[in-house]
PDB file of C-alpha atoms and ligand atoms in Angstrom:
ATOM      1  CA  UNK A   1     -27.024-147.529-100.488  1.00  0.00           C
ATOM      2  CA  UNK A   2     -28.223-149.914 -97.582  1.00  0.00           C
ATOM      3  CA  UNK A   3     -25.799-150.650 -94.950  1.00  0.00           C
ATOM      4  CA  UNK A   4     -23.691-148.192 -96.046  1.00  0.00           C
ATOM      5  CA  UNK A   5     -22.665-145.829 -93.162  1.00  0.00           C
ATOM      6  CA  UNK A   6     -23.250-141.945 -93.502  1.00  0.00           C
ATOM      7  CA  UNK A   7     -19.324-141.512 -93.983  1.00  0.00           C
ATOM      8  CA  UNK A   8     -19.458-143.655 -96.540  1.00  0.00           C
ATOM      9  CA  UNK A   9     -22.452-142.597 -98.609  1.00  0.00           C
ATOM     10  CA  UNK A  10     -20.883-139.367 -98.506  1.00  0.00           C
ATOM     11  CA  UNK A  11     -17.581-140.610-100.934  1.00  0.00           C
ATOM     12  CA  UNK A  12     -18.759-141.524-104.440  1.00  0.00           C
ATOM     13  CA  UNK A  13     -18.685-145.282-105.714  1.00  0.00           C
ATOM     14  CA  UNK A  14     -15.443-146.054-107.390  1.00  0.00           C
ATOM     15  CA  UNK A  15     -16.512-148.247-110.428  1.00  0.00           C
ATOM     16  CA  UNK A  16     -13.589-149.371-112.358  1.00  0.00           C
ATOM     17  CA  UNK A  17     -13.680-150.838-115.965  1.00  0.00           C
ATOM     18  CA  UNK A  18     -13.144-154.748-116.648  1.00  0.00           C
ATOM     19  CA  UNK A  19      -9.853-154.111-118.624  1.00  0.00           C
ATOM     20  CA  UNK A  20      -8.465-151.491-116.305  1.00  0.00           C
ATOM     21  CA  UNK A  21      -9.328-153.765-113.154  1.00  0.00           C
ATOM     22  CA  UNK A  22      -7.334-156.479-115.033  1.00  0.00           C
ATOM     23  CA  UNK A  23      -4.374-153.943-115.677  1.00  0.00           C
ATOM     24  CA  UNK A  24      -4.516-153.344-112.033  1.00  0.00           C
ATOM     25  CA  UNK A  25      -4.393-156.785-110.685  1.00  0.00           C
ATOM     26  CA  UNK A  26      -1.395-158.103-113.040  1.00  0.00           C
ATOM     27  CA  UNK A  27       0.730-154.894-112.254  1.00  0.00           C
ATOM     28  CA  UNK A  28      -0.275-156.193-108.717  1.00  0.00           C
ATOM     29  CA  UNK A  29       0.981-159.401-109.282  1.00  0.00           C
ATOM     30  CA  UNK A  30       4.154-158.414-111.174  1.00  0.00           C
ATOM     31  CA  UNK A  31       4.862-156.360-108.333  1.00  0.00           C
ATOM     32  CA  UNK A  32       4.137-159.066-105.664  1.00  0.00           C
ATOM     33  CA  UNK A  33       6.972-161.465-107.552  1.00  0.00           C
ATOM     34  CA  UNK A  34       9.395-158.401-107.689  1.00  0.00           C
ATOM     35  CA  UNK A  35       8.946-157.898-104.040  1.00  0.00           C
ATOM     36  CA  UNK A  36       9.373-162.096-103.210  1.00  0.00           C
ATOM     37  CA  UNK A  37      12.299-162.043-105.205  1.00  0.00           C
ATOM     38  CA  UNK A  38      14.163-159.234-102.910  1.00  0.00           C
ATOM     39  CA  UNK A  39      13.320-160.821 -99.859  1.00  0.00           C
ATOM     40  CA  UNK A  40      14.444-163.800-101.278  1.00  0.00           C
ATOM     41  CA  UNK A  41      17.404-162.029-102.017  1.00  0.00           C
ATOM     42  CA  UNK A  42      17.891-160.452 -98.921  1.00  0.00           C
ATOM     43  CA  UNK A  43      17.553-163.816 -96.663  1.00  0.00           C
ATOM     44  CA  UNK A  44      20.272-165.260 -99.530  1.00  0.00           C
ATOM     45  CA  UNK A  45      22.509-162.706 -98.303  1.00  0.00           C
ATOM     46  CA  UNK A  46      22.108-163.142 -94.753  1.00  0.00           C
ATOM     47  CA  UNK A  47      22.347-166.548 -94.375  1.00  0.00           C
ATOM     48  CA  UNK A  48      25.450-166.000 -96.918  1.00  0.00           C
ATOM     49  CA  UNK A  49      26.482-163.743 -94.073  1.00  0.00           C
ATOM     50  CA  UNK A  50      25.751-165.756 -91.284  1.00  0.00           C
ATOM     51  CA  UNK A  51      27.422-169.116 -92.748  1.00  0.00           C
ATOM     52  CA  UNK A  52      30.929-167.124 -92.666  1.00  0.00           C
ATOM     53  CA  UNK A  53      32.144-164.191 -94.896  1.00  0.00           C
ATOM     54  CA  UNK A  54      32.018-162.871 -98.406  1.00  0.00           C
ATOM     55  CA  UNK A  55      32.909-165.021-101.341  1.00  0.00           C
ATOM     56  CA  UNK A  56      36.287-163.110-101.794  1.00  0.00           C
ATOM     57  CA  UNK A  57      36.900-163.457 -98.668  1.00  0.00           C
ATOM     58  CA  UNK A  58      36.297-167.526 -98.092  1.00  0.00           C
ATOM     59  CA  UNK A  59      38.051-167.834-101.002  1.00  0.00           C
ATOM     60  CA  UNK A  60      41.463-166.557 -99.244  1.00  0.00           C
ATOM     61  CA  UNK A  61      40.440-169.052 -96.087  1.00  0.00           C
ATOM     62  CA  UNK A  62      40.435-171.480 -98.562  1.00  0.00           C
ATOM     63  CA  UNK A  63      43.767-171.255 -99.867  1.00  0.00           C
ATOM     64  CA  UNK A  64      45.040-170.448 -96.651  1.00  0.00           C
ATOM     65  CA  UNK A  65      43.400-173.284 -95.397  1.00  0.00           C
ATOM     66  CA  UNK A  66      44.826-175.324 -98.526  1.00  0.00           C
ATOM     67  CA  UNK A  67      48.202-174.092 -97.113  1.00  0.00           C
ATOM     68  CA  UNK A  68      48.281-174.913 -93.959  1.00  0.00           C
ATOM     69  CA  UNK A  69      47.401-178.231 -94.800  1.00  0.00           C
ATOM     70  CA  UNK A  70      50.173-178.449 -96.819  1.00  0.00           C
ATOM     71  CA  UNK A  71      52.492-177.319 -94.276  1.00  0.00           C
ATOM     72  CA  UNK A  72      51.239-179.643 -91.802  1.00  0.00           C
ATOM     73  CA  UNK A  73      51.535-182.696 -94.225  1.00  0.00           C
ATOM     74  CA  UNK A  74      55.027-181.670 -94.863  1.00  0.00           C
ATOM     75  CA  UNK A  75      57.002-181.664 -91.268  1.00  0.00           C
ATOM     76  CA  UNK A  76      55.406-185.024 -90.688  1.00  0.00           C
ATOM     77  CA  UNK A  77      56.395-187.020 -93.536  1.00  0.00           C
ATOM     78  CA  UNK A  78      60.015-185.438 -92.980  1.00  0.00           C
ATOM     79  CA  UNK A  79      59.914-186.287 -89.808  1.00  0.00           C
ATOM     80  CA  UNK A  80      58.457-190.051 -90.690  1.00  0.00           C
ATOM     81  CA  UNK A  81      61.430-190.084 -93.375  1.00  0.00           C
ATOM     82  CA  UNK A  82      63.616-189.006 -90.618  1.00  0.00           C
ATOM     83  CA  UNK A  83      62.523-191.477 -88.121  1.00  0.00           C
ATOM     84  CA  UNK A  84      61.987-194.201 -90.837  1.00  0.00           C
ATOM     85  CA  UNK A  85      66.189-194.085 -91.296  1.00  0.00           C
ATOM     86  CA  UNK A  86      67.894-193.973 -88.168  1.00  0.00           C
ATOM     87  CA  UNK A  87      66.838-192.775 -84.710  1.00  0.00           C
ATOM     88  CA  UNK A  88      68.765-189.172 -84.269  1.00  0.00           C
ATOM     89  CA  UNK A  89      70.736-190.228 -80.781  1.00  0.00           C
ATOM     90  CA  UNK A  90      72.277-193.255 -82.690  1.00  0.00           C
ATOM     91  CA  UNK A  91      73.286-191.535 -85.445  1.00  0.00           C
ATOM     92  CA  UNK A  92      76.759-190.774 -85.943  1.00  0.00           C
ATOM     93  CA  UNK A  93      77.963-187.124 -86.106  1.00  0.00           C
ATOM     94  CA  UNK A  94      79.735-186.615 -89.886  1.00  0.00           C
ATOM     95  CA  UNK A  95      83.123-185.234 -89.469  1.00  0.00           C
ATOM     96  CA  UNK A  96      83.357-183.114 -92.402  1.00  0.00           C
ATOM     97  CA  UNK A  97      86.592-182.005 -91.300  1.00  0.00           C
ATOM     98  CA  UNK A  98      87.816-185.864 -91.957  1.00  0.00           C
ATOM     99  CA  UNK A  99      88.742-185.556 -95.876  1.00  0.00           C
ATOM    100  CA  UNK A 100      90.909-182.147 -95.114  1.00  0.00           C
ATOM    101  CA  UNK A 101      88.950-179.671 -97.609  1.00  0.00           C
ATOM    102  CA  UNK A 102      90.718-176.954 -96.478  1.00  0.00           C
ATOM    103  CA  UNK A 103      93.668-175.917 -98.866  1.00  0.00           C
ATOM    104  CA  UNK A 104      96.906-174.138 -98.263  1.00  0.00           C
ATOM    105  CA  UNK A 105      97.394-174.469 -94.231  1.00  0.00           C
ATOM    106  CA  UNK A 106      93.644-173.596 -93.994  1.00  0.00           C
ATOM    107  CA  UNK A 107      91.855-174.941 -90.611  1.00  0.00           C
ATOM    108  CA  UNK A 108      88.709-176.868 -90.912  1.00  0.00           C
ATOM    109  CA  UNK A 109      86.160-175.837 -88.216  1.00  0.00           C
ATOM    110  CA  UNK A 110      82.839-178.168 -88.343  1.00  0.00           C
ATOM    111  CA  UNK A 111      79.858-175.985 -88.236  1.00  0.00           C
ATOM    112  CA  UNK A 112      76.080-177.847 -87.798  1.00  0.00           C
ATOM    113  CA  UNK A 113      75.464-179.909 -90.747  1.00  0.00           C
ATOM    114  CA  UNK A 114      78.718-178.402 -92.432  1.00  0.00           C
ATOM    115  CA  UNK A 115      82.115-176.748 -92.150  1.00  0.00           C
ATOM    116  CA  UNK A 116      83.706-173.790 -92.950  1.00  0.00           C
ATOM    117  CA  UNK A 117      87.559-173.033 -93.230  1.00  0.00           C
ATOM    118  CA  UNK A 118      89.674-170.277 -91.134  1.00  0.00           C
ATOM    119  CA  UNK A 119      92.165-169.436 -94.242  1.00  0.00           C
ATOM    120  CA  UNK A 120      95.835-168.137 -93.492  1.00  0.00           C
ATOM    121  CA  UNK A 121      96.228-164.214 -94.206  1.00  0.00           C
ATOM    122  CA  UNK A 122      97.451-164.915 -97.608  1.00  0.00           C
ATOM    123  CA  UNK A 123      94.758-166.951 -98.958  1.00  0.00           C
ATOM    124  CA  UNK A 124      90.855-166.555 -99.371  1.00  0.00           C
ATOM    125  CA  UNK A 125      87.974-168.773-100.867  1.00  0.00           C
ATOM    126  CA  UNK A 126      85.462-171.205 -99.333  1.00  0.00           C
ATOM    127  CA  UNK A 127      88.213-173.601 -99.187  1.00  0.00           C
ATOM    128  CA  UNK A 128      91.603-171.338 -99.366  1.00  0.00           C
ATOM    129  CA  UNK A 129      91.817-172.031-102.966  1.00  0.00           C
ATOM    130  CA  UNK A 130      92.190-168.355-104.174  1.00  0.00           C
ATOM    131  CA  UNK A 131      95.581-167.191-103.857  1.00  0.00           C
ATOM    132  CA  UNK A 132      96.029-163.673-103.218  1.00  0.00           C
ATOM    133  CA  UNK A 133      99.856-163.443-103.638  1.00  0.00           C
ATOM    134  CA  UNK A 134     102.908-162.976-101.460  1.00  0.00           C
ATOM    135  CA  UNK A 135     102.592-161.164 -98.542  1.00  0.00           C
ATOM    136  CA  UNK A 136     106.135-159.775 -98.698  1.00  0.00           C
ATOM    137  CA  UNK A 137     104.620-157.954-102.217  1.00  0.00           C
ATOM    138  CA  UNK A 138     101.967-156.362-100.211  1.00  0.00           C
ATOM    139  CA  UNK A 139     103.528-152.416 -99.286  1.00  0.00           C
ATOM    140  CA  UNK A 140     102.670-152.893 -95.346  1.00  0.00           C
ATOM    141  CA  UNK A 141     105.151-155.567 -95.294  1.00  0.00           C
ATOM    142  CA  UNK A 142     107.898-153.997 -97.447  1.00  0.00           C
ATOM    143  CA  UNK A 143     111.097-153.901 -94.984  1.00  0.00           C
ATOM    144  CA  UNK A 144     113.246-150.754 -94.591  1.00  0.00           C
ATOM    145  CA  UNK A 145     116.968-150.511 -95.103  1.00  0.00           C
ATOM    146  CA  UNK A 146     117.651-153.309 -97.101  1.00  0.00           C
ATOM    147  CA  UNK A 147     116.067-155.660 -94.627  1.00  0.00           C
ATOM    148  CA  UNK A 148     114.862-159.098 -96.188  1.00  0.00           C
ATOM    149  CA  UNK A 149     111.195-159.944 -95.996  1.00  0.00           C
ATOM    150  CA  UNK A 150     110.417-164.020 -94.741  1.00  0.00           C
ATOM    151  CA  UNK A 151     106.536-164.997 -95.284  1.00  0.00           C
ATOM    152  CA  UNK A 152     105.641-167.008 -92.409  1.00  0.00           C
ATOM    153  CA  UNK A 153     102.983-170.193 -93.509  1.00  0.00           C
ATOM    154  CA  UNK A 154     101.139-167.442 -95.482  1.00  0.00           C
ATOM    155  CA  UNK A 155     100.209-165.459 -92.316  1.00  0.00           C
ATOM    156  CA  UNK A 156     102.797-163.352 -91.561  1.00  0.00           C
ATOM    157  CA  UNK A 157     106.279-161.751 -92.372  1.00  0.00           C
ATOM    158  CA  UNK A 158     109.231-160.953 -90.664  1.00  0.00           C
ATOM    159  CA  UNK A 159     111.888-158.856 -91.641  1.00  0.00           C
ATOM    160  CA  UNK A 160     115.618-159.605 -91.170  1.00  0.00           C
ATOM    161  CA  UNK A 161     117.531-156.729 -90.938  1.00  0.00           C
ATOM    162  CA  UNK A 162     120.832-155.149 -91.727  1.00  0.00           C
ATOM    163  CA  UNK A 163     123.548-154.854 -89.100  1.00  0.00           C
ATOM    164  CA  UNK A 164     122.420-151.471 -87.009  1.00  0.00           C
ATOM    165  CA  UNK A 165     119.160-151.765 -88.024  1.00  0.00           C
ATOM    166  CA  UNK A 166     116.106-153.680 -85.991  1.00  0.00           C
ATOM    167  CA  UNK A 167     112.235-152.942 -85.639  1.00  0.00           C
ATOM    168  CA  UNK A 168     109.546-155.188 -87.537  1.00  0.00           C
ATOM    169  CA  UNK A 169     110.550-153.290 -90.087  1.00  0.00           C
ATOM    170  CA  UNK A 170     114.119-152.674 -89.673  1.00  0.00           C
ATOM    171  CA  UNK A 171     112.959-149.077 -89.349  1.00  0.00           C
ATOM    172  CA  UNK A 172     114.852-148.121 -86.616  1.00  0.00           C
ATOM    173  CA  UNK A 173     118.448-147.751 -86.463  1.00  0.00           C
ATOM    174  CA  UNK A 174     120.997-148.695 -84.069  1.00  0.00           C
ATOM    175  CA  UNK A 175     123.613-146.241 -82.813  1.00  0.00           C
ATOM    176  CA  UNK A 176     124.535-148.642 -79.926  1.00  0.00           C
ATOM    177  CA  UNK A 177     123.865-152.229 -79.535  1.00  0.00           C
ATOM    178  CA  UNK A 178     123.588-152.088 -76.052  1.00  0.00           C
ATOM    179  CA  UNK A 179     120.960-149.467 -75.879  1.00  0.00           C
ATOM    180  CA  UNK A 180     118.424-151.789 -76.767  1.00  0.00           C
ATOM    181  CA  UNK A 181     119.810-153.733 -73.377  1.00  0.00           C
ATOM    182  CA  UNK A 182     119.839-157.374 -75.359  1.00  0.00           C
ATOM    183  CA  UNK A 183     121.316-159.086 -72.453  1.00  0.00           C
ATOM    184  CA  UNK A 184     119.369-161.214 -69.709  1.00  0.00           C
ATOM    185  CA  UNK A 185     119.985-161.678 -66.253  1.00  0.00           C
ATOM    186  CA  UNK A 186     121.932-158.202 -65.449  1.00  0.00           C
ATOM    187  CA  UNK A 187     124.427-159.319 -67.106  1.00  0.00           C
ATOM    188  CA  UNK A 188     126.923-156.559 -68.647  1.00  0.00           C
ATOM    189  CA  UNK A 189     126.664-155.686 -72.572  1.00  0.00           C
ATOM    190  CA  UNK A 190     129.464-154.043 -74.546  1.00  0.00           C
ATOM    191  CA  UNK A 191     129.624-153.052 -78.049  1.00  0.00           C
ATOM    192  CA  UNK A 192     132.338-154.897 -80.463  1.00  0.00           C
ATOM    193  CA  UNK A 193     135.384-152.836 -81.563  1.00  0.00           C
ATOM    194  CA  UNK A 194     133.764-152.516 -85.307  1.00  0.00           C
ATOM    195  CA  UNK A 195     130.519-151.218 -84.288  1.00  0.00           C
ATOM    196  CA  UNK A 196     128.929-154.222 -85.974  1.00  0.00           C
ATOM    197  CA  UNK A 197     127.419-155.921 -82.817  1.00  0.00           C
ATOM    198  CA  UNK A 198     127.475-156.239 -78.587  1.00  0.00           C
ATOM    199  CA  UNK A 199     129.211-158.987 -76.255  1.00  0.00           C
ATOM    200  CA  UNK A 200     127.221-160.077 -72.733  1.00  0.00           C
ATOM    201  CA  UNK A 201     129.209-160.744 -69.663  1.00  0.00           C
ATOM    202  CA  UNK A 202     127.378-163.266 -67.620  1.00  0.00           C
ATOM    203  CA  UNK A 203     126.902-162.718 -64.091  1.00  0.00           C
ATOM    204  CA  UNK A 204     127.956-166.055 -62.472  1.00  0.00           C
ATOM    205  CA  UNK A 205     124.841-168.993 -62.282  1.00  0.00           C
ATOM    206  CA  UNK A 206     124.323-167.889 -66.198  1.00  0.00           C
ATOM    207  CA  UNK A 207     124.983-168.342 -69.718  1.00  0.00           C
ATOM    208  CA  UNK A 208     124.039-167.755 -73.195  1.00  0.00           C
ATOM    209  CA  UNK A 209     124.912-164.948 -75.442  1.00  0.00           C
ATOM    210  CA  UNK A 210     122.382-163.391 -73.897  1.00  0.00           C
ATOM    211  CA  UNK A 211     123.087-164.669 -70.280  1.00  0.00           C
ATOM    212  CA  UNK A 212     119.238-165.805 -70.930  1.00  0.00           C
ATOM    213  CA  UNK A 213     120.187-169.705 -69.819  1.00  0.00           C
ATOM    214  CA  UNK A 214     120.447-170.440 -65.537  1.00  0.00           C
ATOM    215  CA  UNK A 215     123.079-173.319 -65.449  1.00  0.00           C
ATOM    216  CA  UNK A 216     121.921-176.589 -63.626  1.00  0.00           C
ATOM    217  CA  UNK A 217     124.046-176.236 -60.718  1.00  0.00           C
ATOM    218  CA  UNK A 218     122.075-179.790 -59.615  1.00  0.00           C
ATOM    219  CA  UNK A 219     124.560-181.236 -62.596  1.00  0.00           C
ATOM    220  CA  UNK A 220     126.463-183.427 -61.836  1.00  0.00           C
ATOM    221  CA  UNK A 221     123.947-184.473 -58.713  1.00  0.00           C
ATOM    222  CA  UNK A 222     125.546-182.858 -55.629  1.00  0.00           C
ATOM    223  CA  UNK A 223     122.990-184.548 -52.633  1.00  0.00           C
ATOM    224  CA  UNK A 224     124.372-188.126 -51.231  1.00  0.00           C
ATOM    225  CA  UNK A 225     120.513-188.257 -50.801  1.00  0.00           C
ATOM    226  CA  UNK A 226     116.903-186.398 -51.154  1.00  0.00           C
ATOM    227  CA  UNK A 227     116.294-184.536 -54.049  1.00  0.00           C
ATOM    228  CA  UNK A 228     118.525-181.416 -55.300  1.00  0.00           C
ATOM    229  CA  UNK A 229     116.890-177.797 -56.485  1.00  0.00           C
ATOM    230  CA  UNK A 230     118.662-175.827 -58.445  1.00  0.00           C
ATOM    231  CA  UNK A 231     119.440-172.240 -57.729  1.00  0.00           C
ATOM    232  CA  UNK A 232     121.212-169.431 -58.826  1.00  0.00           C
ATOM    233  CA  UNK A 233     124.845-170.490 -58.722  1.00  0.00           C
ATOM    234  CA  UNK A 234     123.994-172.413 -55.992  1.00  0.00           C
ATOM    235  CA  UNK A 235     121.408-175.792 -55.096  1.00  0.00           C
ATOM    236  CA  UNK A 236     119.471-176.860 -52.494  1.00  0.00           C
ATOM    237  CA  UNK A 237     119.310-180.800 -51.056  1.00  0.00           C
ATOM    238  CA  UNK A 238     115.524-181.224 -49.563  1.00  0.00           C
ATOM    239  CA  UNK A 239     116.205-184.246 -47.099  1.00  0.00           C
ATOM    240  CA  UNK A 240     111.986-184.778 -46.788  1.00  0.00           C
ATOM    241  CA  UNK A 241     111.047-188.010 -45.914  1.00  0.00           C
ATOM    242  CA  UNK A 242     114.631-189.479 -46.371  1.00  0.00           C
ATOM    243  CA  UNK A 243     116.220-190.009 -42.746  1.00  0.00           C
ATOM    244  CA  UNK A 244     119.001-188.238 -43.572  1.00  0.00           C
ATOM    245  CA  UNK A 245     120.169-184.571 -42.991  1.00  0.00           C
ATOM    246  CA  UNK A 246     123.063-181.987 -43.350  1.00  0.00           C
ATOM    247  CA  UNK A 247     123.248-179.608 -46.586  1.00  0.00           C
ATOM    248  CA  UNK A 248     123.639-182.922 -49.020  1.00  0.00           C
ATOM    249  CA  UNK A 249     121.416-185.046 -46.517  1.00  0.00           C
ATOM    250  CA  UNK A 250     124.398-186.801 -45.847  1.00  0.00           C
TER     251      UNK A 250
HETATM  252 CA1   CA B 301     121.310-172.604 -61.500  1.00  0.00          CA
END
């Protein structure tokens, strides 16, 4: 027990057999390579970590990646194409409007690139083509007391109407013609004999069966000189400019 200290006289000598001392080491060994192969493990993982982001997750960068690339290959070679055909300011705008696609009265209206068409009432379609029928047939057009229904370049009807009858429809009836005040120019309406329509009375400087006309009164040219405007039964000579003066710058 030399140069052993007192402590350690006082713990009894351990003595081990050969085969269990070999037991021990190998389980020490296998235990060593388990605990090298974690670590090795564990720095995998963080220098996975630190180089970017799961594997999952790199693979979506990739194909994100993938399509951006794409994209950005794409808008260049159009534009190359574009560029590779005619420079845009010299190119000539395309009147689509030019071959008249629009049927039945339809109004071409170029749109970018395109054109569309503004169809009369009576017709629908891309281009007009669809027919839906007269618009006399359709029951908000039907005139009233015997009036007769006129379609109007497929966008419209009128009615005519039956003596004592008027309104867009001929819905409203006439007891006298001269209550509806048809004549212009306060000129004097009155009734015919039979009831069946109205005579105006022009004022003088008018005519017109509705007075609705103001005669030329500069007809045949009354000024010897300057220029004439015509009034109401009456004219004016403007001598401006001419030398001359007097009412016919005479
Ligand atoms: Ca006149």
């Amino acid at each position: 027990m030399a140069g052993r200290t007192r402590w350690q006289q006082r713990l009894p000598t351990l003595r081990c057999p050969a085969s269990v001392a070999g037991s021990h080491l190998r389980i020490l060994a296998t235990m060593t390579t388990m605990v090298m192969v974690v670590v090795a493990i564990t720095i995998s993982g963080v220098v996975g970590q630190t180089s970017g982001v799961p594997a999952a997750t790199s693979a979506a960068t990739t194909t994100a990646a993938t399509t951006t690339a794409a994209t950005t290959a794409f808008f260049p070679t159009t534009e190359a194409a574009t560029s590779s055909i005619v420079p845009a300011e010299e190119v000539e705008e395309v009147d689509h409007c030019l071959t008249q696609p629009c049927r039945n009265g339809g109004a071409c209206h170029m749109l970018d690139g395109g054109y569309y068409c503004n169809c009369p009432t009576r017709y629908t379609g891309l281009h007009c083509e669809v027919d839906s029928g007269p618009l006399c047939f359709r029951p908000e057009n039907q005139c009233l007391n015997n009036g007769l229904c006129r379609e109007i370049q497929g966008n419209y009807t009128i009615c005519a109407c039956q003596v004592r009858f008027t309104g867009g429809l001929c819905e409203t009836v006439i007891d006298n013609f001269c209550e509806l005040n048809p004549c212009e120019n306060s000129a004097t309406c009155q009734e015919n004999e039979f009831g069946d329509g109205y005579t105006c009375y022009c004022p003088p400087g008018f005519s017109g069966a509705q007075c609705e006309n103001n005669i030329d009164d500069c007809q045949p040219q009354p000024c010897a000189n300057g220029r004439c405007m015509d009034g109401i039964s009456s004219y004016t000579c403007d001598c401006t400019d001419t030398g001359y003066t007097g009412a016919l710058c005479q």
